[in-house]
Amino acid sequence: MSQAAISFRGDESLKRSFDSICDQLGLSNSTAYTLFMKAVVRERRIPFEVKIDSDEEIRNKAIQAVARMRATTAESGVTDMPLDEINAIIEDVRDGR
């Protein structure tokens, strides 16, 4: 099988991290790229999920996060803050205080 050179540009820091992980796995980065390409060809898709959450998924995650925060504050005995206090804190942060 003949060899082909593949060249592309990428973030230097990301490449160093990638190289380090490959080294820990006992692979060259060339071998890791080959594994990735073979998986794409074999599966006829990117072998991992690449997606952007829908607005509904983002909203649901936010609702779940708020519910977790409320449960945590209730468990710790902290009472709810009134909306005007929350807004005052936000304004302080925006004003750089």
PDB file of C-alpha atoms in Angstrom:
ATOM      1  CA  MET A   1       0.000   0.000   0.000  1.00  0.00           C
ATOM      2  CA  SER A   2       1.483   3.349  -1.000  1.00  0.00           C
ATOM      3  CA  GLN A   3       1.761   6.143   1.543  1.00  0.00           C
ATOM      4  CA  ALA A   4       0.355   9.671   1.190  1.00  0.00           C
ATOM      5  CA  ALA A   5       1.473  12.729   3.141  1.00  0.00           C
ATOM      6  CA  ILE A   6      -1.345  14.548   4.924  1.00  0.00           C
ATOM      7  CA  SER A   7      -0.795  18.058   6.209  1.00  0.00           C
ATOM      8  CA  PHE A   8      -3.172  20.428   7.963  1.00  0.00           C
ATOM      9  CA  ARG A   9      -2.968  23.367  10.318  1.00  0.00           C
ATOM     10  CA  GLY A  10      -4.203  23.252  13.895  1.00  0.00           C
ATOM     11  CA  ASP A  11      -3.837  24.921  17.264  1.00  0.00           C
ATOM     12  CA  GLU A  12      -0.311  24.399  18.634  1.00  0.00           C
ATOM     13  CA  SER A  13      -1.433  23.864  22.226  1.00  0.00           C
ATOM     14  CA  LEU A  14      -4.084  21.352  21.127  1.00  0.00           C
ATOM     15  CA  LYS A  15      -1.460  19.473  19.092  1.00  0.00           C
ATOM     16  CA  ARG A  16       0.912  19.286  22.082  1.00  0.00           C
ATOM     17  CA  SER A  17      -1.901  17.912  24.267  1.00  0.00           C
ATOM     18  CA  PHE A  18      -2.873  15.432  21.540  1.00  0.00           C
ATOM     19  CA  ASP A  19       0.746  14.316  21.112  1.00  0.00           C
ATOM     20  CA  SER A  20       1.085  13.849  24.869  1.00  0.00           C
ATOM     21  CA  ILE A  21      -2.006  11.655  25.073  1.00  0.00           C
ATOM     22  CA  CYS A  22      -0.888   9.637  22.057  1.00  0.00           C
ATOM     23  CA  ASP A  23       2.488   9.136  23.732  1.00  0.00           C
ATOM     24  CA  GLN A  24       0.796   7.940  26.934  1.00  0.00           C
ATOM     25  CA  LEU A  25      -1.184   5.460  24.837  1.00  0.00           C
ATOM     26  CA  GLY A  26       1.973   4.288  23.086  1.00  0.00           C
ATOM     27  CA  LEU A  27       0.837   5.651  19.728  1.00  0.00           C
ATOM     28  CA  SER A  28       2.366   8.101  17.323  1.00  0.00           C
ATOM     29  CA  ASN A  29       0.042  10.897  16.282  1.00  0.00           C
ATOM     30  CA  SER A  30       0.258   9.459  12.750  1.00  0.00           C
ATOM     31  CA  THR A  31      -1.106   6.128  14.034  1.00  0.00           C
ATOM     32  CA  ALA A  32      -3.898   7.931  15.905  1.00  0.00           C
ATOM     33  CA  TYR A  33      -4.890   9.823  12.741  1.00  0.00           C
ATOM     34  CA  THR A  34      -4.870   6.543  10.810  1.00  0.00           C
ATOM     35  CA  LEU A  35      -7.108   4.913  13.451  1.00  0.00           C
ATOM     36  CA  PHE A  36      -9.519   7.831  13.156  1.00  0.00           C
ATOM     37  CA  MET A  37      -9.560   7.680   9.339  1.00  0.00           C
ATOM     38  CA  LYS A  38     -10.122   3.911   9.365  1.00  0.00           C
ATOM     39  CA  ALA A  39     -13.038   4.308  11.803  1.00  0.00           C
ATOM     40  CA  VAL A  40     -14.613   6.963   9.556  1.00  0.00           C
ATOM     41  CA  VAL A  41     -14.261   4.739   6.481  1.00  0.00           C
ATOM     42  CA  ARG A  42     -15.491   1.613   8.308  1.00  0.00           C
ATOM     43  CA  GLU A  43     -18.491   3.294   9.955  1.00  0.00           C
ATOM     44  CA  ARG A  44     -19.127   5.788   7.132  1.00  0.00           C
ATOM     45  CA  ARG A  45     -19.594   8.541   9.723  1.00  0.00           C
ATOM     46  CA  ILE A  46     -17.619  10.573  12.261  1.00  0.00           C
ATOM     47  CA  PRO A  47     -17.132   7.986  15.051  1.00  0.00           C
ATOM     48  CA  PHE A  48     -18.363  10.309  17.784  1.00  0.00           C
ATOM     49  CA  GLU A  49     -21.293  12.662  18.209  1.00  0.00           C
ATOM     50  CA  VAL A  50     -20.905  16.229  16.939  1.00  0.00           C
ATOM     51  CA  LYS A  51     -23.952  18.307  17.735  1.00  0.00           C
ATOM     52  CA  ILE A  52     -25.355  21.554  18.983  1.00  0.00           C
ATOM     53  CA  ASP A  53     -28.070  21.306  21.621  1.00  0.00           C
ATOM     54  CA  SER A  54     -31.517  22.468  20.528  1.00  0.00           C
ATOM     55  CA  ASP A  55     -33.113  25.417  22.287  1.00  0.00           C
ATOM     56  CA  GLU A  56     -35.384  22.958  24.109  1.00  0.00           C
ATOM     57  CA  GLU A  57     -32.404  20.888  25.332  1.00  0.00           C
ATOM     58  CA  ILE A  58     -30.647  24.040  26.545  1.00  0.00           C
ATOM     59  CA  ARG A  59     -33.821  25.189  28.321  1.00  0.00           C
ATOM     60  CA  ASN A  60     -34.273  21.771  29.961  1.00  0.00           C
ATOM     61  CA  LYS A  61     -30.658  21.734  31.147  1.00  0.00           C
ATOM     62  CA  ALA A  62     -31.110  25.223  32.612  1.00  0.00           C
ATOM     63  CA  ILE A  63     -34.303  24.170  34.406  1.00  0.00           C
ATOM     64  CA  GLN A  64     -32.520  21.109  35.811  1.00  0.00           C
ATOM     65  CA  ALA A  65     -29.593  23.258  36.966  1.00  0.00           C
ATOM     66  CA  VAL A  66     -31.926  25.669  38.765  1.00  0.00           C
ATOM     67  CA  ALA A  67     -33.729  22.752  40.424  1.00  0.00           C
ATOM     68  CA  ARG A  68     -30.366  21.336  41.612  1.00  0.00           C
ATOM     69  CA  MET A  69     -29.339  24.744  42.984  1.00  0.00           C
ATOM     70  CA  ARG A  70     -32.636  25.114  44.829  1.00  0.00           C
ATOM     71  CA  ALA A  71     -32.291  21.628  46.320  1.00  0.00           C
ATOM     72  CA  THR A  72     -28.721  22.370  47.408  1.00  0.00           C
ATOM     73  CA  THR A  73     -29.683  25.664  49.051  1.00  0.00           C
ATOM     74  CA  ALA A  74     -32.666  24.050  50.763  1.00  0.00           C
ATOM     75  CA  GLU A  75     -30.427  21.282  52.142  1.00  0.00           C
ATOM     76  CA  SER A  76     -27.959  23.838  53.483  1.00  0.00           C
ATOM     77  CA  GLY A  77     -30.681  25.899  55.179  1.00  0.00           C
ATOM     78  CA  VAL A  78     -30.151  28.973  53.006  1.00  0.00           C
ATOM     79  CA  THR A  79     -33.319  30.910  52.337  1.00  0.00           C
ATOM     80  CA  ASP A  80     -34.245  32.200  48.890  1.00  0.00           C
ATOM     81  CA  MET A  81     -32.996  35.650  47.954  1.00  0.00           C
ATOM     82  CA  PRO A  82     -35.575  38.153  46.807  1.00  0.00           C
ATOM     83  CA  LEU A  83     -35.344  39.117  43.137  1.00  0.00           C
ATOM     84  CA  ASP A  84     -34.389  42.720  43.961  1.00  0.00           C
ATOM     85  CA  GLU A  85     -31.323  41.483  45.922  1.00  0.00           C
ATOM     86  CA  ILE A  86     -30.286  39.239  43.029  1.00  0.00           C
ATOM     87  CA  ASN A  87     -30.670  42.122  40.578  1.00  0.00           C
ATOM     88  CA  ALA A  88     -28.650  44.414  42.867  1.00  0.00           C
ATOM     89  CA  ILE A  89     -25.797  41.889  42.933  1.00  0.00           C
ATOM     90  CA  ILE A  90     -25.912  41.601  39.154  1.00  0.00           C
ATOM     91  CA  GLU A  91     -25.785  45.401  38.803  1.00  0.00           C
ATOM     92  CA  ASP A  92     -22.816  45.564  41.209  1.00  0.00           C
ATOM     93  CA  VAL A  93     -20.928  43.043  39.100  1.00  0.00           C
ATOM     94  CA  ARG A  94     -21.796  44.884  35.883  1.00  0.00           C
ATOM     95  CA  ASP A  95     -20.594  48.176  37.416  1.00  0.00           C
ATOM     96  CA  GLY A  96     -17.320  46.528  38.383  1.00  0.00           C
ATOM     97  CA  ARG A  97     -17.782  46.998  42.100  1.00  0.00           C
TER      98      ARG A  97
END
